[in-house]
C-alpha cells in the first residue's frame, strides 16, 4: 500500500514536470472578437497607433511603413492577411513589433490584451481548420481555463518560409 502511494506521488510529480514542458508565454491580442497570440520571444515591443505611410504596389495586406527609430519598418494589416472582415481601428489599436528571422515587422491589431502562460499542449490547427490556406498561418490553439487563444505562425504570415 505504501508503495502504491509513492508511485502515485511520482506520477503526480512527472505530470507537473510534463506540463511545464508545454508552458509557453504569449502576447495575446484581439482581431475583431477573437483572441490570438504569438510567442513572447518574438515580440520586440508594442506601439500606440502612428501615421502609416502607404507604399504603392505593395501586397494588399501591407498597410504601409512606419519610422521605427530611424529605420523603415513594414506594417502588416493582420485582419486583411488572415482574411478576417475589416473593421475600423479604434483608439485601442496597436502595432505589435515582431522579429521573424532577420526581419522586423509591425502587425496592426485591434487591441493587445495581456501576456498569458499556456500550460498545456497546443491543439493542432489541422484538426480545427478546414481551409488549407488558413491552416498554414496557425501553429495551434491554446486553452487557458476555457479561454481559447489561436496561436499564429509568424514565419508564414510574414512570408519567410
Short mmCIF file of N, CA and C in Angstrom, two decimals:
data_model
loop_
_atom_site.label_atom_id
_atom_site.label_comp_id
_atom_site.label_asym_id
_atom_site.label_seq_id
_atom_site.Cartn_x
_atom_site.Cartn_y
_atom_site.Cartn_z
N UNK A 1 0.82 -1.20 0.00
CA UNK A 1 0.00 0.00 0.00
C UNK A 1 0.86 1.25 0.00
N UNK A 2 1.92 1.26 0.82
CA UNK A 2 2.81 2.41 0.86
C UNK A 2 3.52 2.58 -0.48
N UNK A 3 3.80 1.46 -1.12
CA UNK A 3 4.46 1.51 -2.43
C UNK A 3 3.56 2.18 -3.47
N UNK A 4 2.25 1.86 -3.43
CA UNK A 4 1.30 2.46 -4.37
C UNK A 4 1.23 3.98 -4.20
N UNK A 5 1.20 4.47 -2.97
CA UNK A 5 1.12 5.91 -2.77
C UNK A 5 2.40 6.60 -3.22
N UNK A 6 3.56 5.93 -3.06
CA UNK A 6 4.82 6.51 -3.54
C UNK A 6 4.82 6.59 -5.06
N UNK A 7 4.30 5.56 -5.71
CA UNK A 7 4.21 5.57 -7.18
C UNK A 7 3.28 6.68 -7.64
N UNK A 8 2.14 6.86 -6.96
CA UNK A 8 1.21 7.93 -7.32
C UNK A 8 1.84 9.30 -7.15
N UNK A 9 2.64 9.48 -6.08
CA UNK A 9 3.33 10.76 -5.88
C UNK A 9 4.31 11.02 -7.02
N UNK A 10 5.03 9.99 -7.44
CA UNK A 10 5.97 10.14 -8.56
C UNK A 10 5.22 10.49 -9.83
N UNK A 11 4.08 9.83 -10.07
CA UNK A 11 3.28 10.13 -11.26
C UNK A 11 2.80 11.58 -11.24
N UNK A 12 2.38 12.06 -10.05
CA UNK A 12 1.93 13.44 -9.94
C UNK A 12 3.07 14.41 -10.23
N UNK A 13 4.27 14.12 -9.74
CA UNK A 13 5.42 14.98 -10.00
C UNK A 13 5.75 14.98 -11.48
N UNK A 14 5.73 13.80 -12.10
CA UNK A 14 6.02 13.71 -13.54
C UNK A 14 4.99 14.49 -14.34
N UNK A 15 3.72 14.40 -13.93
CA UNK A 15 2.68 15.12 -14.65
C UNK A 15 2.93 16.62 -14.58
N UNK A 16 3.31 17.12 -13.41
CA UNK A 16 3.60 18.54 -13.27
C UNK A 16 4.78 18.94 -14.13
N UNK A 17 5.83 18.12 -14.16
CA UNK A 17 7.01 18.42 -14.98
C UNK A 17 6.67 18.37 -16.46
N UNK A 18 5.88 17.39 -16.87
CA UNK A 18 5.49 17.30 -18.27
C UNK A 18 4.69 18.53 -18.69
N UNK A 19 3.82 19.01 -17.78
CA UNK A 19 3.04 20.19 -18.07
C UNK A 19 3.94 21.39 -18.30
N UNK A 20 5.00 21.51 -17.52
CA UNK A 20 5.92 22.62 -17.67
C UNK A 20 6.62 22.59 -19.02
N UNK A 21 6.80 21.40 -19.59
CA UNK A 21 7.43 21.29 -20.90
C UNK A 21 6.61 22.08 -21.93
N UNK A 22 5.29 22.10 -21.76
CA UNK A 22 4.42 22.78 -22.71
C UNK A 22 4.08 24.21 -22.28
N UNK A 23 4.72 24.70 -21.23
CA UNK A 23 4.47 26.05 -20.77
C UNK A 23 5.02 27.05 -21.78
N UNK A 24 4.18 27.98 -22.19
CA UNK A 24 4.55 28.93 -23.23
C UNK A 24 3.95 30.28 -22.88
N UNK A 25 4.77 31.34 -22.89
CA UNK A 25 4.24 32.68 -22.66
C UNK A 25 3.94 33.32 -24.00
N UNK A 26 2.77 33.92 -24.08
CA UNK A 26 2.32 34.53 -25.33
C UNK A 26 1.80 35.94 -25.07
N UNK A 27 1.97 36.80 -26.07
CA UNK A 27 1.33 38.10 -26.06
C UNK A 27 0.00 37.90 -26.76
N UNK A 28 -1.09 38.16 -26.05
CA UNK A 28 -2.43 37.95 -26.59
C UNK A 28 -2.99 39.28 -27.09
N UNK A 29 -3.72 39.21 -28.20
CA UNK A 29 -4.33 40.40 -28.78
C UNK A 29 -5.63 40.04 -29.47
N UNK A 30 -6.42 41.06 -29.73
CA UNK A 30 -7.73 40.87 -30.36
C UNK A 30 -7.68 41.29 -31.82
N UNK A 31 -8.38 40.51 -32.63
CA UNK A 31 -8.73 40.85 -34.00
C UNK A 31 -10.23 40.63 -34.07
N UNK A 32 -10.98 41.72 -34.16
CA UNK A 32 -12.44 41.68 -34.01
C UNK A 32 -12.76 41.09 -32.64
N UNK A 33 -13.54 40.01 -32.59
CA UNK A 33 -13.92 39.44 -31.29
C UNK A 33 -13.10 38.22 -30.91
N UNK A 34 -12.13 37.85 -31.71
CA UNK A 34 -11.33 36.65 -31.46
C UNK A 34 -9.99 37.02 -30.84
N UNK A 35 -9.46 36.09 -30.03
CA UNK A 35 -8.17 36.33 -29.38
C UNK A 35 -7.10 35.48 -30.05
N UNK A 36 -5.98 36.11 -30.34
CA UNK A 36 -4.84 35.46 -30.98
C UNK A 36 -3.62 35.69 -30.11
N UNK A 37 -2.57 34.93 -30.39
CA UNK A 37 -1.35 35.09 -29.62
C UNK A 37 -0.12 34.74 -30.42
N UNK A 38 1.00 35.31 -29.99
CA UNK A 38 2.31 34.99 -30.56
C UNK A 38 3.28 34.79 -29.40
N UNK A 39 4.28 33.97 -29.64
CA UNK A 39 5.29 33.69 -28.62
C UNK A 39 5.93 35.01 -28.18
N UNK A 40 6.03 35.19 -26.87
CA UNK A 40 6.56 36.45 -26.33
C UNK A 40 8.00 36.71 -26.79
N UNK A 41 8.76 35.65 -27.08
CA UNK A 41 10.15 35.80 -27.51
C UNK A 41 10.26 36.43 -28.90
N UNK A 42 9.16 36.44 -29.67
CA UNK A 42 9.18 37.05 -30.99
C UNK A 42 8.71 38.51 -30.97
N UNK A 43 8.19 38.95 -29.83
CA UNK A 43 7.66 40.32 -29.72
C UNK A 43 8.76 41.24 -29.19
N UNK A 44 9.02 42.30 -29.96
CA UNK A 44 10.02 43.26 -29.53
C UNK A 44 9.40 44.38 -28.70
N UNK A 45 8.29 44.94 -29.21
CA UNK A 45 7.61 46.00 -28.46
C UNK A 45 6.21 46.20 -29.00
N UNK A 46 5.44 47.01 -28.26
CA UNK A 46 4.06 47.31 -28.63
C UNK A 46 3.92 48.82 -28.67
N UNK A 47 3.39 49.35 -29.80
CA UNK A 47 3.27 50.80 -30.00
C UNK A 47 1.82 51.21 -30.08
N UNK A 48 1.54 52.43 -29.66
CA UNK A 48 0.27 53.05 -29.99
C UNK A 48 0.25 53.29 -31.50
N UNK A 49 -0.91 53.55 -32.03
CA UNK A 49 -1.01 53.84 -33.47
C UNK A 49 -0.22 55.10 -33.81
N UNK A 50 0.42 55.06 -34.95
CA UNK A 50 1.12 56.21 -35.51
C UNK A 50 0.71 56.32 -36.97
N UNK A 51 1.10 57.40 -37.61
CA UNK A 51 0.81 57.55 -39.03
C UNK A 51 1.57 56.48 -39.81
N UNK A 52 0.84 55.80 -40.67
CA UNK A 52 1.42 54.75 -41.50
C UNK A 52 1.45 55.27 -42.94
N UNK A 53 2.64 55.24 -43.54
CA UNK A 53 2.81 55.71 -44.91
C UNK A 53 2.52 54.58 -45.88
N UNK A 54 1.56 54.79 -46.74
CA UNK A 54 1.17 53.78 -47.74
C UNK A 54 2.29 53.60 -48.74
N UNK A 55 2.49 52.36 -49.18
CA UNK A 55 3.52 52.05 -50.17
C UNK A 55 2.83 51.59 -51.45
N UNK A 56 3.02 52.32 -52.57
CA UNK A 56 2.37 51.92 -53.83
C UNK A 56 2.83 50.54 -54.26
N UNK A 57 1.90 49.78 -54.81
CA UNK A 57 2.15 48.45 -55.38
C UNK A 57 2.58 47.40 -54.37
N UNK A 58 2.42 47.70 -53.08
CA UNK A 58 2.74 46.70 -52.05
C UNK A 58 1.62 45.66 -52.02
N UNK A 59 1.90 44.50 -51.43
CA UNK A 59 0.87 43.47 -51.27
C UNK A 59 -0.33 44.07 -50.54
N UNK A 60 -1.51 43.55 -50.81
CA UNK A 60 -2.73 44.14 -50.26
C UNK A 60 -2.77 44.12 -48.73
N UNK A 61 -2.09 43.17 -48.10
CA UNK A 61 -2.11 43.09 -46.64
C UNK A 61 -1.06 43.97 -45.98
N UNK A 62 -0.20 44.62 -46.77
CA UNK A 62 0.79 45.55 -46.22
C UNK A 62 0.10 46.92 -46.08
N UNK A 63 -0.09 47.33 -44.85
CA UNK A 63 -0.76 48.61 -44.59
C UNK A 63 0.13 49.78 -45.00
N UNK A 64 1.45 49.59 -44.87
CA UNK A 64 2.40 50.64 -45.22
C UNK A 64 3.66 50.48 -44.40
N UNK A 65 4.35 51.58 -44.17
CA UNK A 65 5.59 51.56 -43.39
C UNK A 65 5.55 52.67 -42.34
N UNK A 66 6.33 52.46 -41.27
CA UNK A 66 6.47 53.48 -40.24
C UNK A 66 7.95 53.68 -39.97
N UNK A 67 8.26 54.81 -39.34
CA UNK A 67 9.62 55.10 -38.93
C UNK A 67 9.83 54.49 -37.54
N UNK A 68 10.69 53.51 -37.47
CA UNK A 68 10.99 52.82 -36.21
C UNK A 68 12.41 53.20 -35.80
N UNK A 69 12.55 54.27 -35.02
CA UNK A 69 13.86 54.75 -34.56
C UNK A 69 14.86 54.90 -35.71
N UNK A 70 14.43 55.56 -36.75
CA UNK A 70 15.32 55.83 -37.87
C UNK A 70 15.32 54.76 -38.94
N UNK A 71 14.67 53.64 -38.72
CA UNK A 71 14.58 52.57 -39.72
C UNK A 71 13.15 52.50 -40.24
N UNK A 72 13.03 52.10 -41.49
CA UNK A 72 11.72 51.92 -42.10
C UNK A 72 11.24 50.50 -41.79
N UNK A 73 10.05 50.39 -41.20
CA UNK A 73 9.52 49.08 -40.83
C UNK A 73 8.16 48.87 -41.50
N UNK A 74 7.99 47.75 -42.22
CA UNK A 74 6.68 47.46 -42.82
C UNK A 74 5.67 47.10 -41.74
N UNK A 75 4.40 47.43 -42.00
CA UNK A 75 3.32 47.12 -41.08
C UNK A 75 2.28 46.28 -41.83
N UNK A 76 1.99 45.11 -41.28
CA UNK A 76 1.01 44.20 -41.85
C UNK A 76 -0.34 44.45 -41.20
N UNK A 77 -1.38 44.58 -42.03
CA UNK A 77 -2.75 44.63 -41.52
C UNK A 77 -3.15 43.17 -41.28
N UNK A 78 -3.09 42.73 -40.04
CA UNK A 78 -3.26 41.32 -39.72
C UNK A 78 -4.65 40.81 -40.07
N UNK A 79 -5.66 41.64 -39.92
CA UNK A 79 -7.02 41.20 -40.29
C UNK A 79 -7.07 40.89 -41.79
N UNK A 80 -6.50 41.75 -42.58
CA UNK A 80 -6.50 41.54 -44.03
C UNK A 80 -5.68 40.30 -44.39
N UNK A 81 -4.53 40.11 -43.74
CA UNK A 81 -3.66 38.97 -44.03
C UNK A 81 -4.34 37.64 -43.71
N UNK A 82 -5.14 37.64 -42.63
CA UNK A 82 -5.80 36.41 -42.21
C UNK A 82 -7.20 36.24 -42.82
N UNK A 83 -7.61 37.19 -43.64
CA UNK A 83 -8.91 37.08 -44.28
C UNK A 83 -10.07 37.35 -43.34
N UNK A 84 -9.83 38.14 -42.31
CA UNK A 84 -10.87 38.49 -41.35
C UNK A 84 -11.53 39.79 -41.83
N UNK A 85 -12.85 39.85 -41.71
CA UNK A 85 -13.57 41.04 -42.16
C UNK A 85 -13.00 42.28 -41.51
N UNK A 86 -12.73 43.27 -42.33
CA UNK A 86 -12.13 44.51 -41.81
C UNK A 86 -13.15 45.34 -41.07
N UNK A 87 -12.68 45.96 -40.00
CA UNK A 87 -13.47 46.91 -39.22
C UNK A 87 -12.57 48.10 -38.96
N UNK A 88 -13.14 49.26 -38.70
CA UNK A 88 -12.30 50.42 -38.42
C UNK A 88 -11.46 50.20 -37.16
N UNK A 89 -10.26 50.72 -37.18
CA UNK A 89 -9.40 50.64 -36.00
C UNK A 89 -9.78 51.77 -35.05
N UNK A 90 -9.74 51.49 -33.75
CA UNK A 90 -10.13 52.46 -32.74
C UNK A 90 -8.90 52.90 -31.95
N UNK A 91 -9.13 53.62 -30.86
CA UNK A 91 -8.02 54.10 -30.03
C UNK A 91 -7.31 52.95 -29.30
N UNK A 92 -7.90 51.76 -29.27
CA UNK A 92 -7.23 50.62 -28.63
C UNK A 92 -6.30 49.88 -29.58
N UNK A 93 -6.32 50.24 -30.86
CA UNK A 93 -5.47 49.56 -31.85
C UNK A 93 -3.99 49.77 -31.51
N UNK A 94 -3.21 48.76 -31.78
CA UNK A 94 -1.77 48.81 -31.50
C UNK A 94 -1.00 48.22 -32.67
N UNK A 95 0.28 48.59 -32.72
CA UNK A 95 1.22 47.97 -33.66
C UNK A 95 2.17 47.12 -32.82
N UNK A 96 2.12 45.82 -33.05
CA UNK A 96 2.98 44.89 -32.33
C UNK A 96 4.20 44.62 -33.20
N UNK A 97 5.37 45.01 -32.73
CA UNK A 97 6.61 44.79 -33.47
C UNK A 97 7.13 43.41 -33.15
N UNK A 98 7.30 42.60 -34.20
CA UNK A 98 7.80 41.23 -34.02
C UNK A 98 9.08 41.05 -34.82
N UNK A 99 9.88 40.09 -34.37
CA UNK A 99 11.10 39.72 -35.06
C UNK A 99 10.88 38.32 -35.62
N UNK A 100 11.04 38.19 -36.93
CA UNK A 100 10.91 36.89 -37.60
C UNK A 100 12.17 36.69 -38.43
N UNK A 101 13.04 35.82 -37.95
CA UNK A 101 14.33 35.64 -38.61
C UNK A 101 15.11 36.93 -38.50
N UNK A 102 15.50 37.50 -39.65
CA UNK A 102 16.23 38.77 -39.69
C UNK A 102 15.31 39.96 -39.88
N UNK A 103 14.01 39.71 -40.02
CA UNK A 103 13.06 40.78 -40.31
C UNK A 103 12.40 41.33 -39.06
N UNK A 104 12.21 42.64 -39.07
CA UNK A 104 11.43 43.32 -38.03
C UNK A 104 10.19 43.85 -38.73
N UNK A 105 9.02 43.44 -38.23
CA UNK A 105 7.76 43.77 -38.89
C UNK A 105 6.75 44.21 -37.84
N UNK A 106 5.92 45.18 -38.20
CA UNK A 106 4.82 45.58 -37.33
C UNK A 106 3.54 44.88 -37.75
N UNK A 107 2.73 44.51 -36.79
CA UNK A 107 1.43 43.89 -37.06
C UNK A 107 0.35 44.78 -36.44
N UNK A 108 -0.59 45.19 -37.24
CA UNK A 108 -1.68 46.04 -36.78
C UNK A 108 -2.78 45.14 -36.19
N UNK A 109 -3.11 45.37 -34.90
CA UNK A 109 -4.13 44.58 -34.21
C UNK A 109 -5.14 45.52 -33.57
N UNK A 110 -6.32 44.99 -33.25
CA UNK A 110 -7.37 45.82 -32.64
C UNK A 110 -7.04 46.24 -31.21
N UNK A 111 -6.44 45.33 -30.45
CA UNK A 111 -6.08 45.64 -29.05
C UNK A 111 -5.15 44.54 -28.54
N UNK A 112 -4.20 44.93 -27.71
CA UNK A 112 -3.37 43.95 -27.01
C UNK A 112 -4.03 43.72 -25.66
N UNK A 113 -4.27 42.46 -25.32
CA UNK A 113 -4.99 42.18 -24.08
C UNK A 113 -4.06 41.93 -22.90
N UNK A 114 -3.10 41.00 -23.04
CA UNK A 114 -2.22 40.69 -21.92
C UNK A 114 -1.17 39.67 -22.33
N UNK A 115 -0.28 39.38 -21.40
CA UNK A 115 0.67 38.28 -21.57
C UNK A 115 0.10 37.09 -20.82
N UNK A 116 -0.03 35.96 -21.51
CA UNK A 116 -0.62 34.77 -20.94
C UNK A 116 0.41 33.64 -20.89
N UNK A 117 0.21 32.71 -19.99
CA UNK A 117 1.01 31.49 -19.96
C UNK A 117 0.11 30.33 -20.27
N UNK A 118 0.43 29.63 -21.35
CA UNK A 118 -0.31 28.43 -21.74
C UNK A 118 0.45 27.25 -21.16
N UNK A 119 -0.21 26.47 -20.31
CA UNK A 119 0.45 25.34 -19.65
C UNK A 119 -0.09 24.01 -20.13
N UNK A 120 -0.46 23.94 -21.37
CA UNK A 120 -0.94 22.68 -21.91
C UNK A 120 -0.47 22.56 -23.35
N UNK A 121 -0.58 21.37 -23.87
CA UNK A 121 -0.18 21.14 -25.25
C UNK A 121 -1.14 21.90 -26.17
N UNK A 122 -0.60 22.55 -27.18
CA UNK A 122 -1.44 23.26 -28.14
C UNK A 122 -2.22 22.26 -28.99
N UNK A 123 -3.45 22.61 -29.32
CA UNK A 123 -4.26 21.78 -30.20
C UNK A 123 -3.78 22.01 -31.63
N UNK A 124 -3.61 20.96 -32.37
CA UNK A 124 -3.16 21.04 -33.77
C UNK A 124 -4.23 21.74 -34.61
N UNK A 125 -3.87 22.79 -35.34
CA UNK A 125 -4.87 23.51 -36.13
C UNK A 125 -5.45 22.66 -37.26
N UNK A 126 -4.75 21.62 -37.69
CA UNK A 126 -5.26 20.77 -38.76
C UNK A 126 -6.56 20.09 -38.34
N UNK A 127 -6.75 19.93 -37.04
CA UNK A 127 -7.96 19.30 -36.52
C UNK A 127 -9.13 20.27 -36.41
N UNK A 128 -8.85 21.56 -36.53
CA UNK A 128 -9.89 22.55 -36.29
C UNK A 128 -10.18 23.45 -37.48
N UNK A 129 -9.28 23.52 -38.44
CA UNK A 129 -9.44 24.44 -39.56
C UNK A 129 -9.64 23.64 -40.84
N UNK A 130 -10.70 23.95 -41.57
CA UNK A 130 -10.95 23.21 -42.80
C UNK A 130 -10.27 23.86 -44.01
N UNK A 131 -9.93 25.13 -43.90
CA UNK A 131 -9.31 25.86 -45.01
C UNK A 131 -7.80 25.67 -44.99
N UNK A 132 -7.26 24.97 -45.98
CA UNK A 132 -5.82 24.68 -46.05
C UNK A 132 -4.98 25.95 -46.10
N UNK A 133 -5.46 26.98 -46.78
CA UNK A 133 -4.70 28.23 -46.87
C UNK A 133 -4.57 28.87 -45.50
N UNK A 134 -5.64 28.84 -44.71
CA UNK A 134 -5.62 29.44 -43.37
C UNK A 134 -4.79 28.59 -42.41
N UNK A 135 -4.81 27.28 -42.60
CA UNK A 135 -4.11 26.35 -41.70
C UNK A 135 -2.64 26.69 -41.56
N UNK A 136 -2.00 27.11 -42.63
CA UNK A 136 -0.55 27.39 -42.58
C UNK A 136 -0.22 28.59 -41.70
N UNK A 137 -1.18 29.48 -41.48
CA UNK A 137 -0.94 30.67 -40.65
C UNK A 137 -1.06 30.37 -39.15
N UNK A 138 -1.55 29.20 -38.79
CA UNK A 138 -1.78 28.86 -37.39
C UNK A 138 -0.78 27.82 -36.91
N UNK A 139 -0.32 27.99 -35.66
CA UNK A 139 0.57 26.98 -35.10
C UNK A 139 -0.13 26.14 -34.05
N UNK A 140 -1.31 26.54 -33.61
CA UNK A 140 -2.07 25.77 -32.65
C UNK A 140 -3.09 26.63 -31.95
N UNK A 141 -3.88 25.98 -31.10
CA UNK A 141 -4.89 26.68 -30.33
C UNK A 141 -4.66 26.33 -28.87
N UNK A 142 -4.44 27.36 -28.05
CA UNK A 142 -4.19 27.15 -26.63
C UNK A 142 -5.46 27.33 -25.83
N UNK A 143 -5.55 26.59 -24.73
CA UNK A 143 -6.71 26.67 -23.85
C UNK A 143 -6.22 27.11 -22.47
N UNK A 144 -6.61 28.29 -22.07
CA UNK A 144 -6.25 28.82 -20.76
C UNK A 144 -7.54 28.94 -19.95
N UNK A 145 -7.81 27.95 -19.12
CA UNK A 145 -9.01 27.93 -18.29
C UNK A 145 -10.28 28.16 -19.11
N UNK A 146 -10.39 27.47 -20.23
CA UNK A 146 -11.57 27.57 -21.08
C UNK A 146 -11.52 28.73 -22.06
N UNK A 147 -10.52 29.53 -21.99
CA UNK A 147 -10.34 30.68 -22.89
C UNK A 147 -9.44 30.22 -24.03
N UNK A 148 -9.93 30.27 -25.26
CA UNK A 148 -9.18 29.79 -26.41
C UNK A 148 -8.39 30.92 -27.07
N UNK A 149 -7.11 30.67 -27.30
CA UNK A 149 -6.23 31.64 -27.95
C UNK A 149 -5.60 30.95 -29.15
N UNK A 150 -5.84 31.51 -30.32
CA UNK A 150 -5.29 30.95 -31.56
C UNK A 150 -3.87 31.46 -31.73
N UNK A 151 -2.91 30.54 -31.76
CA UNK A 151 -1.50 30.88 -31.91
C UNK A 151 -1.16 31.02 -33.39
N UNK A 152 -0.44 32.10 -33.72
CA UNK A 152 -0.11 32.39 -35.10
C UNK A 152 1.30 31.92 -35.45
N UNK A 153 1.46 31.47 -36.69
CA UNK A 153 2.74 31.07 -37.24
C UNK A 153 3.30 32.29 -37.98
N UNK A 154 4.13 33.05 -37.31
CA UNK A 154 4.62 34.31 -37.87
C UNK A 154 5.47 34.12 -39.11
N UNK A 155 6.19 33.01 -39.20
CA UNK A 155 7.03 32.78 -40.37
C UNK A 155 6.18 32.74 -41.63
N UNK A 156 5.02 32.11 -41.56
CA UNK A 156 4.11 32.05 -42.72
C UNK A 156 3.42 33.39 -42.95
N UNK A 157 3.00 34.05 -41.88
CA UNK A 157 2.30 35.32 -42.02
C UNK A 157 3.20 36.36 -42.67
N UNK A 158 4.45 36.41 -42.23
CA UNK A 158 5.39 37.39 -42.77
C UNK A 158 5.93 36.93 -44.12
N UNK A 159 5.91 35.63 -44.35
CA UNK A 159 6.36 35.11 -45.65
C UNK A 159 7.82 34.76 -45.71
N UNK A 160 8.41 34.33 -44.56
CA UNK A 160 9.83 33.97 -44.56
C UNK A 160 10.03 32.48 -44.82
N UNK A 161 8.94 31.71 -44.91
CA UNK A 161 9.07 30.26 -45.20
C UNK A 161 9.07 30.01 -46.68
#
